[in-house]
JSON list of C-alpha atoms and ligand atoms in Angstrom, two decimals:
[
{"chain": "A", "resi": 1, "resn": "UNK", "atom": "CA", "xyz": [3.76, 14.44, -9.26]},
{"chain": "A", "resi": 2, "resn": "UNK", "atom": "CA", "xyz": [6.43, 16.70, -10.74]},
{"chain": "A", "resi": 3, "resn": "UNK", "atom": "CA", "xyz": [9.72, 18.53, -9.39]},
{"chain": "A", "resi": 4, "resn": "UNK", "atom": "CA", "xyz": [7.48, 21.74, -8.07]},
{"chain": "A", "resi": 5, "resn": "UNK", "atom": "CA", "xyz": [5.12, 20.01, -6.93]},
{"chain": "A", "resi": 6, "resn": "UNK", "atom": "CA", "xyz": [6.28, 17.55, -4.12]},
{"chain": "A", "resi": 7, "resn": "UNK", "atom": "CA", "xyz": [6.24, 19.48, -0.79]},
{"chain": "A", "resi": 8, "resn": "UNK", "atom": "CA", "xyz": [9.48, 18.73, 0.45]},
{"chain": "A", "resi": 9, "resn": "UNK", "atom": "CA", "xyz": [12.84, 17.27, -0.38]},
{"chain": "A", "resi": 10, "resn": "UNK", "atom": "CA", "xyz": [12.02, 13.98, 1.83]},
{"chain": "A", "resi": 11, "resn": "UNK", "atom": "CA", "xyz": [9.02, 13.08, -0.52]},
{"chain": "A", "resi": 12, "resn": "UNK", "atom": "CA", "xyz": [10.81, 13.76, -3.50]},
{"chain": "A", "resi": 13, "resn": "UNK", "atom": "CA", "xyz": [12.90, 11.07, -2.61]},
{"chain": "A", "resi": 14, "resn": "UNK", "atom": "CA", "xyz": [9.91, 8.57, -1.35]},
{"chain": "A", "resi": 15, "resn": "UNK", "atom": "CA", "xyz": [9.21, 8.90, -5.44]},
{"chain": "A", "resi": 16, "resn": "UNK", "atom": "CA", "xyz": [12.36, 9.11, -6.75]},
{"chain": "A", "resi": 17, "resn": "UNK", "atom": "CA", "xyz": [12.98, 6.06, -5.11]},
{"chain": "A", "resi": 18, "resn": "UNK", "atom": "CA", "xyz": [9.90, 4.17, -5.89]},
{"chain": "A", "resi": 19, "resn": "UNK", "atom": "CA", "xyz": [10.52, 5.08, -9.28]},
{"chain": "A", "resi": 20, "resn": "UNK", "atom": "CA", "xyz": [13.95, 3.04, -8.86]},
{"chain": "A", "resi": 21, "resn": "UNK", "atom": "CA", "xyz": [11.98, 0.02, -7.09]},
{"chain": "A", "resi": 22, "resn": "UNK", "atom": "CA", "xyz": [9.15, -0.13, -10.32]},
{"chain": "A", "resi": 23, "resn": "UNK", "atom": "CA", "xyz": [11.76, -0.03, -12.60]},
{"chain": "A", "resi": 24, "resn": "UNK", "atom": "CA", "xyz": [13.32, -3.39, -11.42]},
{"chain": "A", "resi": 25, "resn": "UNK", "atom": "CA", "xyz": [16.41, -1.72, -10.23]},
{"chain": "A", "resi": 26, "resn": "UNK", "atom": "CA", "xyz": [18.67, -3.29, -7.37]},
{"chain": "A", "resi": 27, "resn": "UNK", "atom": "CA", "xyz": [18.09, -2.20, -3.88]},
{"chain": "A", "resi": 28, "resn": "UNK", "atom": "CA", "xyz": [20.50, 0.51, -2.92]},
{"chain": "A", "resi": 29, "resn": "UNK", "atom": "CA", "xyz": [23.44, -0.32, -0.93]},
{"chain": "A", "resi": 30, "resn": "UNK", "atom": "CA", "xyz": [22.06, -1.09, 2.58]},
{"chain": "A", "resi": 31, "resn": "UNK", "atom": "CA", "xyz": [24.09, -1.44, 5.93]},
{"chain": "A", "resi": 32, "resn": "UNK", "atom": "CA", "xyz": [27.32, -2.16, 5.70]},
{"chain": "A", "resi": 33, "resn": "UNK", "atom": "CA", "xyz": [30.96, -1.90, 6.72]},
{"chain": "A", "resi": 34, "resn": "UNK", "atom": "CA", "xyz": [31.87, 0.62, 4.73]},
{"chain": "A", "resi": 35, "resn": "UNK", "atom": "CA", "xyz": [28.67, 2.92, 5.46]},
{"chain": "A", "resi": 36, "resn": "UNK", "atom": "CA", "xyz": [28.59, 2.52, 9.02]},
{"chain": "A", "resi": 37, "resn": "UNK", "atom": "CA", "xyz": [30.72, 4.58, 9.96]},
{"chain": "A", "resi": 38, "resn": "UNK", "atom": "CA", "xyz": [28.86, 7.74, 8.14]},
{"chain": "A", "resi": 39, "resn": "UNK", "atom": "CA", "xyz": [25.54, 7.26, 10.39]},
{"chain": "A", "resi": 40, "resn": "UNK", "atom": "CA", "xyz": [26.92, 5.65, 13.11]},
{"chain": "A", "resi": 41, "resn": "UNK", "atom": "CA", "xyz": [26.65, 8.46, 15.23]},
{"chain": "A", "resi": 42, "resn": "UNK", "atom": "CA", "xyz": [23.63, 10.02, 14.00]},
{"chain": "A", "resi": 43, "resn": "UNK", "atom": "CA", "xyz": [20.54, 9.59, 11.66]},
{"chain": "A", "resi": 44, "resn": "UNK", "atom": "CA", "xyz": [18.20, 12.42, 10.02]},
{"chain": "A", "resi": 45, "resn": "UNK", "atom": "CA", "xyz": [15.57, 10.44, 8.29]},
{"chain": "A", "resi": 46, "resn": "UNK", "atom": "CA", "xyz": [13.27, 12.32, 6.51]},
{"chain": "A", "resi": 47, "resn": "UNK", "atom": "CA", "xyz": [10.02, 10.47, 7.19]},
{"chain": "A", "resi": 48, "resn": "UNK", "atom": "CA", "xyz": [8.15, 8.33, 9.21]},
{"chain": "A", "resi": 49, "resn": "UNK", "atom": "CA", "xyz": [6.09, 5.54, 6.95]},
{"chain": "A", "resi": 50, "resn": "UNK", "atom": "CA", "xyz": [3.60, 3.38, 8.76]},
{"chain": "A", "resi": 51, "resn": "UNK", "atom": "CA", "xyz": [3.09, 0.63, 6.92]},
{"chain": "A", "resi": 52, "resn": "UNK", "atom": "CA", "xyz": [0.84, -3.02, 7.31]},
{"chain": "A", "resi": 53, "resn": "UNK", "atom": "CA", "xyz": [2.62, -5.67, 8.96]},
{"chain": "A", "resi": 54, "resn": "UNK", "atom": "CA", "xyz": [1.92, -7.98, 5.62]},
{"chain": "A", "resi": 55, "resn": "UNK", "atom": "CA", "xyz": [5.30, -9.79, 4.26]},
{"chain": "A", "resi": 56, "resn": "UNK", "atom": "CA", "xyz": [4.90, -8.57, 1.29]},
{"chain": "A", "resi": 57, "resn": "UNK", "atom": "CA", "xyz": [4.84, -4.81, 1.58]},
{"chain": "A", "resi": 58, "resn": "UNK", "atom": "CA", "xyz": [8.67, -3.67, 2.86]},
{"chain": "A", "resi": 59, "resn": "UNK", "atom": "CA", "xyz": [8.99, -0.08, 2.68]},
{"chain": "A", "resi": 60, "resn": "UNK", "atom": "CA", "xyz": [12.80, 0.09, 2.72]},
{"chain": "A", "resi": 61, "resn": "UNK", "atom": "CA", "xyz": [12.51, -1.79, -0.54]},
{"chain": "A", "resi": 62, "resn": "UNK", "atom": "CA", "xyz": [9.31, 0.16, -2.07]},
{"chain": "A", "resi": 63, "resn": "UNK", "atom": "CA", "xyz": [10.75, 3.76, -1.53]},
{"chain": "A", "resi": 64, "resn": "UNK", "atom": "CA", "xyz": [14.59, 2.33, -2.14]},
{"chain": "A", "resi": 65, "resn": "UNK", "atom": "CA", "xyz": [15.85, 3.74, 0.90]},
{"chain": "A", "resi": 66, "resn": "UNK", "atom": "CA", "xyz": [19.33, 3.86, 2.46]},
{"chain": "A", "resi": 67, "resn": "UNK", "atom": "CA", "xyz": [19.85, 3.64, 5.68]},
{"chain": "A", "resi": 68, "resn": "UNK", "atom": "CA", "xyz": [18.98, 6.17, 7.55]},
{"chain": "A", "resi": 69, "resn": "UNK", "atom": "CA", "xyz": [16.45, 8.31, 5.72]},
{"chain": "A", "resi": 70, "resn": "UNK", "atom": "CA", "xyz": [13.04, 6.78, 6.69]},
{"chain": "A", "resi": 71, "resn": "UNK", "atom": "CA", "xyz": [11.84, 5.02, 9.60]},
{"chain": "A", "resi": 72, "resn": "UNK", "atom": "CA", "xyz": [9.08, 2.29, 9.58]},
{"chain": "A", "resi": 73, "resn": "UNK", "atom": "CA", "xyz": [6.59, 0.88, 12.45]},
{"chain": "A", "resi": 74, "resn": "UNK", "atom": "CA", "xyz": [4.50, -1.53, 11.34]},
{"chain": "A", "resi": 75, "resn": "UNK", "atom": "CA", "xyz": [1.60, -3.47, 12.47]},
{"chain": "A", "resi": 76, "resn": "UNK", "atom": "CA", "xyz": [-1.88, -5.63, 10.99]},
{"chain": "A", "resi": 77, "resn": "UNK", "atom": "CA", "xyz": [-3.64, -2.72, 9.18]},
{"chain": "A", "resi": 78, "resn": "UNK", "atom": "CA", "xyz": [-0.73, 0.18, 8.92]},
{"chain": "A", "resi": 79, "resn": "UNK", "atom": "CA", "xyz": [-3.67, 1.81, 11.95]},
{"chain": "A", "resi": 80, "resn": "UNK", "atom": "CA", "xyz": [-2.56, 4.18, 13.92]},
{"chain": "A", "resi": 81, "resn": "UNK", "atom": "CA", "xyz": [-4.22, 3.76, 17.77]},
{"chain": "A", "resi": 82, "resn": "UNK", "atom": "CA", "xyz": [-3.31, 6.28, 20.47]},
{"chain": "A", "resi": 83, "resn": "UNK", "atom": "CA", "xyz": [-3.55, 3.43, 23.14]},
{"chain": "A", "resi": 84, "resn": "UNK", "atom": "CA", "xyz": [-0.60, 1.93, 21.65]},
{"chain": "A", "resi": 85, "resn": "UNK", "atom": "CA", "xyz": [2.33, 3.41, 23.64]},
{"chain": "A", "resi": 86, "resn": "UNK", "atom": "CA", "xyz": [4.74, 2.00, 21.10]},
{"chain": "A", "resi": 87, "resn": "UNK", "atom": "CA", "xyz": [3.28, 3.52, 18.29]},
{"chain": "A", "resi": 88, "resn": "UNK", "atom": "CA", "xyz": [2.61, 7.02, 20.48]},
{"chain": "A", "resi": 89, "resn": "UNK", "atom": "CA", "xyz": [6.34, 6.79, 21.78]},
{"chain": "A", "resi": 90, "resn": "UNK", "atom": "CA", "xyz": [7.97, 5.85, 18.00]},
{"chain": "A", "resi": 91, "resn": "UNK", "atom": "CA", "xyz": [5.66, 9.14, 16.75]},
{"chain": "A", "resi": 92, "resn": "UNK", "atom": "CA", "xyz": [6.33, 11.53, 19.16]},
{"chain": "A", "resi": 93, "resn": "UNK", "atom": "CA", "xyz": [9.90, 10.91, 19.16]},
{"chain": "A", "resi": 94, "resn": "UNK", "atom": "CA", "xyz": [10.00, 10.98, 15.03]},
{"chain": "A", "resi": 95, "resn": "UNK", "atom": "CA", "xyz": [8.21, 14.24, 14.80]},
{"chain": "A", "resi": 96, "resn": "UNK", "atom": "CA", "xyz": [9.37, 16.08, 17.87]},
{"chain": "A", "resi": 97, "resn": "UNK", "atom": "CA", "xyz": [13.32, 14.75, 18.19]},
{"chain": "A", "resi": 98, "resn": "UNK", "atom": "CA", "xyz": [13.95, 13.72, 14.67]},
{"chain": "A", "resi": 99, "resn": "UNK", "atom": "CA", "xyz": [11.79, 16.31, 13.14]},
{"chain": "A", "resi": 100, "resn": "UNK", "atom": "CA", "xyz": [10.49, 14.10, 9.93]},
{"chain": "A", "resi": 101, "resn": "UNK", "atom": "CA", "xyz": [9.06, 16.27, 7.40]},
{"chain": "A", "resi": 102, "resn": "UNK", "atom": "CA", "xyz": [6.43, 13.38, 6.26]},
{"chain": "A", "resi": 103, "resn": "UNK", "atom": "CA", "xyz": [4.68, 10.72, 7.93]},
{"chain": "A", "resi": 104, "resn": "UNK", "atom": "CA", "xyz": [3.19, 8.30, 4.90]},
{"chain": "A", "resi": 105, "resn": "UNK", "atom": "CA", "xyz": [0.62, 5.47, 6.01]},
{"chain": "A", "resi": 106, "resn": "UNK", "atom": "CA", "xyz": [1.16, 2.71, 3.33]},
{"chain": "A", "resi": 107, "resn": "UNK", "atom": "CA", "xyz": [-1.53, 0.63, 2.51]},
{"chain": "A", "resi": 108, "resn": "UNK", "atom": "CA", "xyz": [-1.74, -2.15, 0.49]},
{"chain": "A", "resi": 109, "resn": "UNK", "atom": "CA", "xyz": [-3.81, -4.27, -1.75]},
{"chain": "A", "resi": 110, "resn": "UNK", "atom": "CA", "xyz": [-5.15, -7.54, -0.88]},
{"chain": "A", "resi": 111, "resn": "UNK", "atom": "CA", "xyz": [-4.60, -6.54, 2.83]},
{"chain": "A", "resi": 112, "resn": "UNK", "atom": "CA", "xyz": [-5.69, -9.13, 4.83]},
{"chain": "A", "resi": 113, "resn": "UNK", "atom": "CA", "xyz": [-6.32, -7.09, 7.99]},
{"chain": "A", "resi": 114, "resn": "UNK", "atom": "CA", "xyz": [-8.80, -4.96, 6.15]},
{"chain": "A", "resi": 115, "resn": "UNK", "atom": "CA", "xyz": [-10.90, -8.05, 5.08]},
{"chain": "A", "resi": 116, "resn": "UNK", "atom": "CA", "xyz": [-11.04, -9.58, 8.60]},
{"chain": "A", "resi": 117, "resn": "UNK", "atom": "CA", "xyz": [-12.98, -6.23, 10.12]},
{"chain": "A", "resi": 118, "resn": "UNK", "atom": "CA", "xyz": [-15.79, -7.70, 8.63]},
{"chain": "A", "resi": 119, "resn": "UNK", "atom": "CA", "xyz": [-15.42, -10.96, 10.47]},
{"chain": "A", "resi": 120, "resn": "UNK", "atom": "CA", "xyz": [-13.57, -10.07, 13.57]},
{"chain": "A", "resi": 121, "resn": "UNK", "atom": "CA", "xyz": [-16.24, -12.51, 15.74]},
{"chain": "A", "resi": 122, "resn": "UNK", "atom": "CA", "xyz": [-14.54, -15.46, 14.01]},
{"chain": "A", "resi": 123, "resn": "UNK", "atom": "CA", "xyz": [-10.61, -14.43, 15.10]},
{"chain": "A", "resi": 124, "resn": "UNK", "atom": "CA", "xyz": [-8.89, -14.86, 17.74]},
{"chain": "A", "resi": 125, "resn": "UNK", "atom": "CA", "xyz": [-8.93, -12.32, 20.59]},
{"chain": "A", "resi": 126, "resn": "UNK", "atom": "CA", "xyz": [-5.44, -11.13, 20.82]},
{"chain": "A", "resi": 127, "resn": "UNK", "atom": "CA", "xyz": [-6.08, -10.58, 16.73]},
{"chain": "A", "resi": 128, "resn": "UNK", "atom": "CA", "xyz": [-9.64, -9.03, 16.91]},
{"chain": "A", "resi": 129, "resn": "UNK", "atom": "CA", "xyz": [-9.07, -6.63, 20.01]},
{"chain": "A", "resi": 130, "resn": "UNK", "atom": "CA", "xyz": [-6.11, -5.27, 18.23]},
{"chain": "A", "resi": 131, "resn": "UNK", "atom": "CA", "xyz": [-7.68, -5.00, 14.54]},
{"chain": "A", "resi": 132, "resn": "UNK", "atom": "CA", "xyz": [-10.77, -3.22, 16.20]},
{"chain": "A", "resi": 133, "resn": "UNK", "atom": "CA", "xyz": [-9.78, -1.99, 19.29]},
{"chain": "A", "resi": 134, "resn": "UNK", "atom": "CA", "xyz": [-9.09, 1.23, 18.07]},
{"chain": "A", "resi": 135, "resn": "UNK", "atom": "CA", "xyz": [-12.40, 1.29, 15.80]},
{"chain": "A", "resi": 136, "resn": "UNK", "atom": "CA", "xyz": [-11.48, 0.44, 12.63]},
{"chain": "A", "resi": 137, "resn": "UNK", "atom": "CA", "xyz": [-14.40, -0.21, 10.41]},
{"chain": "A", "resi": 138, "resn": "UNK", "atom": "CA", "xyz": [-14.68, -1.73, 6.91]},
{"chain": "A", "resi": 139, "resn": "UNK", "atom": "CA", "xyz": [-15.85, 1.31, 5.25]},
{"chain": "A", "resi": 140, "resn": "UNK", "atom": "CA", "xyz": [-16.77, 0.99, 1.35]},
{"chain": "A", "resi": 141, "resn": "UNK", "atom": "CA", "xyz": [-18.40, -0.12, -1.38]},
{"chain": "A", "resi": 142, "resn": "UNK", "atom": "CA", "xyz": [-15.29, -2.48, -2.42]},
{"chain": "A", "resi": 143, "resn": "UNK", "atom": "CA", "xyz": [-12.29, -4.39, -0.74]},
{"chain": "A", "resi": 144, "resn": "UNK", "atom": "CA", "xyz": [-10.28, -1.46, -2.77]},
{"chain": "A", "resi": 145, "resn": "UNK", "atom": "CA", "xyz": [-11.98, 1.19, -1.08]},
{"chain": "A", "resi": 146, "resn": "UNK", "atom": "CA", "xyz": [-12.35, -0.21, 2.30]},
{"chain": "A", "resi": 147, "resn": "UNK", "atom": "CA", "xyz": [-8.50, -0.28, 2.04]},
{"chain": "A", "resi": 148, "resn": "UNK", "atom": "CA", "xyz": [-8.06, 3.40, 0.88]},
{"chain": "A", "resi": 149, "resn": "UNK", "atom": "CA", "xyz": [-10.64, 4.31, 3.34]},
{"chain": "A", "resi": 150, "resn": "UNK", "atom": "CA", "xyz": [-8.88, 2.82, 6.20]},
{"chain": "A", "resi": 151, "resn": "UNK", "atom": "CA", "xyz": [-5.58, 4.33, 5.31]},
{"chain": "A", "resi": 152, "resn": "UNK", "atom": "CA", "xyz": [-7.89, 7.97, 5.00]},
{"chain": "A", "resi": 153, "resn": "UNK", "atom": "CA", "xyz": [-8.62, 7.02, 8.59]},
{"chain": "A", "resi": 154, "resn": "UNK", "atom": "CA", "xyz": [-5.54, 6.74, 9.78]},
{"chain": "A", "resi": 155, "resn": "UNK", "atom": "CA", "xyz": [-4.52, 10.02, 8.81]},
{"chain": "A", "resi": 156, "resn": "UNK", "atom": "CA", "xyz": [-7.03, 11.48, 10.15]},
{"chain": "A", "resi": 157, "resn": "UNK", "atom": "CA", "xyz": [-6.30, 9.77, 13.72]},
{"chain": "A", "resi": 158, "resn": "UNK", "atom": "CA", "xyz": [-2.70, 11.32, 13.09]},
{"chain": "A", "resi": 159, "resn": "UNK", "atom": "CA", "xyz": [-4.68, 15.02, 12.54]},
{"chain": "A", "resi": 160, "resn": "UNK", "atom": "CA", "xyz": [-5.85, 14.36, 16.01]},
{"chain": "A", "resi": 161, "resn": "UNK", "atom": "CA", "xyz": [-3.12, 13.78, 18.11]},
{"chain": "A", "resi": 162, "resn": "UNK", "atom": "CA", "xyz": [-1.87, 17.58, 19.26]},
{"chain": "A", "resi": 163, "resn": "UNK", "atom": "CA", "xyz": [1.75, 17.30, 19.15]},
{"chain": "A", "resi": 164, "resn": "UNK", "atom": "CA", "xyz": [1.46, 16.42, 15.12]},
{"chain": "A", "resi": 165, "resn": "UNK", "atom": "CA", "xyz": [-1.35, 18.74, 14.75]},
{"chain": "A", "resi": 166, "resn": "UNK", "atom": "CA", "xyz": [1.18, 21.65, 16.29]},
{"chain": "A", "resi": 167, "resn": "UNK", "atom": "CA", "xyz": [4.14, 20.31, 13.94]},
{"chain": "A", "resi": 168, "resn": "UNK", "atom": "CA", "xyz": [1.56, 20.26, 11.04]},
{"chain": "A", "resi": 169, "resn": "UNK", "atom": "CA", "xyz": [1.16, 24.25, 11.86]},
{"chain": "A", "resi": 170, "resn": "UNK", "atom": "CA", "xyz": [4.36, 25.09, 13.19]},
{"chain": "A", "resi": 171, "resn": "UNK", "atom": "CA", "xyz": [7.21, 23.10, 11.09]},
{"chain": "A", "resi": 172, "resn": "UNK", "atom": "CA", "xyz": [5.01, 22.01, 8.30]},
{"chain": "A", "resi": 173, "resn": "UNK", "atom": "CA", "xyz": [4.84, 18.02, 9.06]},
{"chain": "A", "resi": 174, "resn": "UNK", "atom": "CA", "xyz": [3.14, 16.85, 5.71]},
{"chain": "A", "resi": 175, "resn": "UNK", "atom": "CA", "xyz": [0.90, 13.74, 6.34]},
{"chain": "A", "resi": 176, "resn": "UNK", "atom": "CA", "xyz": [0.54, 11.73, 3.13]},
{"chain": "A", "resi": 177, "resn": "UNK", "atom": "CA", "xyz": [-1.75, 8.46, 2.26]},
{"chain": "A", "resi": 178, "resn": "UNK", "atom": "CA", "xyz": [-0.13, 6.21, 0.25]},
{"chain": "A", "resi": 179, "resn": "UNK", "atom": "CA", "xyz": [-1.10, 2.50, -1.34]},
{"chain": "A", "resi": 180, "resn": "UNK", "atom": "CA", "xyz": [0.86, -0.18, -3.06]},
{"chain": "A", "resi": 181, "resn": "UNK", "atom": "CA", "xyz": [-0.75, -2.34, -5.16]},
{"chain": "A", "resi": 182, "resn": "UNK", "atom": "CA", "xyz": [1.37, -6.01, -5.07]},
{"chain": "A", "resi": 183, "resn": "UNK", "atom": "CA", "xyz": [0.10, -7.41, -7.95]},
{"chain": "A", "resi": 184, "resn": "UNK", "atom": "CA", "xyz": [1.68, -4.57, -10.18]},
{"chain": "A", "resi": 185, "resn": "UNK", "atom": "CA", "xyz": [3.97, -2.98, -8.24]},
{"chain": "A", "resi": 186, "resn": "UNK", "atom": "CA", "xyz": [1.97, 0.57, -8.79]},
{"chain": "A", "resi": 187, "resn": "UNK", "atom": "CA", "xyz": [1.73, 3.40, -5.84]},
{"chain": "A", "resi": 188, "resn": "UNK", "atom": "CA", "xyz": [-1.33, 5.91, -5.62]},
{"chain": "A", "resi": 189, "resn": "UNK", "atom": "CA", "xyz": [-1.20, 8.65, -3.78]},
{"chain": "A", "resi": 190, "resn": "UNK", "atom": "CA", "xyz": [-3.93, 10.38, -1.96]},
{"chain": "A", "resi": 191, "resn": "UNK", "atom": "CA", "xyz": [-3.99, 13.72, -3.21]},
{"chain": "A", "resi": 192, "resn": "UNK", "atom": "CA", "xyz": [-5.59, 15.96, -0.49]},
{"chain": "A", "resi": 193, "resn": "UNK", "atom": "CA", "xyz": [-6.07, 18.87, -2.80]},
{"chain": "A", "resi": 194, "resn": "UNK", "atom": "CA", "xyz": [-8.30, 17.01, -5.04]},
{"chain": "A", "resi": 195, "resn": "UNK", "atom": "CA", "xyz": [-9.57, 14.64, -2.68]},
{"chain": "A", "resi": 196, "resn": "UNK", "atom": "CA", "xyz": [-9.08, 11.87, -4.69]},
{"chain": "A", "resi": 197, "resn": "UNK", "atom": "CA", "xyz": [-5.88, 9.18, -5.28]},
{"chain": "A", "resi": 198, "resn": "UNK", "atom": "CA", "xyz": [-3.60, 9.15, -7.88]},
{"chain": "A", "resi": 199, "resn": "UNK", "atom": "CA", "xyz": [-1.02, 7.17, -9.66]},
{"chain": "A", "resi": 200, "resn": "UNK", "atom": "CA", "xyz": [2.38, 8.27, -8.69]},
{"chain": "A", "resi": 201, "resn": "UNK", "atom": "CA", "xyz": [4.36, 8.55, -12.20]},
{"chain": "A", "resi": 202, "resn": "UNK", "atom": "CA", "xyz": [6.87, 5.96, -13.28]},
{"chain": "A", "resi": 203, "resn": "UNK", "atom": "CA", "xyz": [8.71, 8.25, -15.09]},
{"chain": "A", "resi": 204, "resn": "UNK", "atom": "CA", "xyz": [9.59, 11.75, -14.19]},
{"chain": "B", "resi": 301, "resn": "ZN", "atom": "ZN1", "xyz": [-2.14, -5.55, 5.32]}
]
């Protein structure tokens, strides 16, 4: 992904600031006493990322965010489920009141939550009602594609819930699908052009 073609300012910074994470460079300056006071009273984040609830995936850290420019829910399997008034409430009030221009569903390799969809008679309830309550399926050929495809089904979950589908047409809310690999540190993208996921570009 080049300069022309990200499509809009907040996802030129997701990469610009991955590209600052891969390279091994120091987390920006987070919250402190001497930042406060310039977002206390405010915030304008520029997207939304739903991301797995796995310890090892933190997408403050990933995108090299400071604070105030994305906001994260997370949960086992990044899923987005419409019976979840958390996840409805944190949504609607992103798109409609803080008027993201990208909501990114991060998923990640060797997610956990993706291989237990194919075993969910062996978990607990609490754990298998939530991982396929909402219908989640392990869909693929692969572990690697059962995770892509899961994070493809998220998105399309977001296409179907009409307040994002009106801010899709009416204030051009950009949905993007997004995995990290934790074994290399590497991003694809899913490119919906070309229906097909690419690596996001370490250098510019
Ligand atoms: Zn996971």
């Amino acid at each position: 992904m080049n300069k022309s073609s990200y499509p809009n300012d907040g996802m030129r910074q997701l990469i610009e600031g991955y590209r600052h994470f891969f390279k091994g460079n120091p987390p920006r300056k987070g919250f402190c006493a001497l930042h406060a006071e310039q977002i206390a009273h405010t915030q304008n984040p520029h997207s939304m990322v739903i991301s797995c609830f796995d310890s090892r995936v933190c997408p403050e850290a990933i995108f090299a965010t400071n604070d105030g420019h994305i906001c994260v829910h997370r949960n086992m399997l990044n899923q987005v489920d419409t019976k979840d008034t958390s996840m409805m409430a944190s949504l609607r009030f992103a798109v409609e009141s803080l008027k993201v221009q990208n909501i990114v569903v991060l998923g990640h390799s060797n997610c956990n939550a993706v291989a237990k969809l194919k075993h969910l008679e062996e978990l607990p309830s609490q754990i298998a009602s939530w991982l396929g309550g909402a219908g989640a399926q392990y869909r693929g050929d692969t572990y690697e594609l059962a995770i892509k495809n899961n994070v493809l089904d998220q998105l399309e979950r977001l296409r179907q819930i009409d307040f994002i589908r009106r801010a899709m047409q009416e204030e051009n809310l950009n949905l993007e699908g997004m995995l990290f690999y934790i074994d290399s540190g590497r991003l694809e993208r899913f490119d919906a052009n070309g229906q097909r996921w690419t690596l996001v570009e370490t250098e510019e």
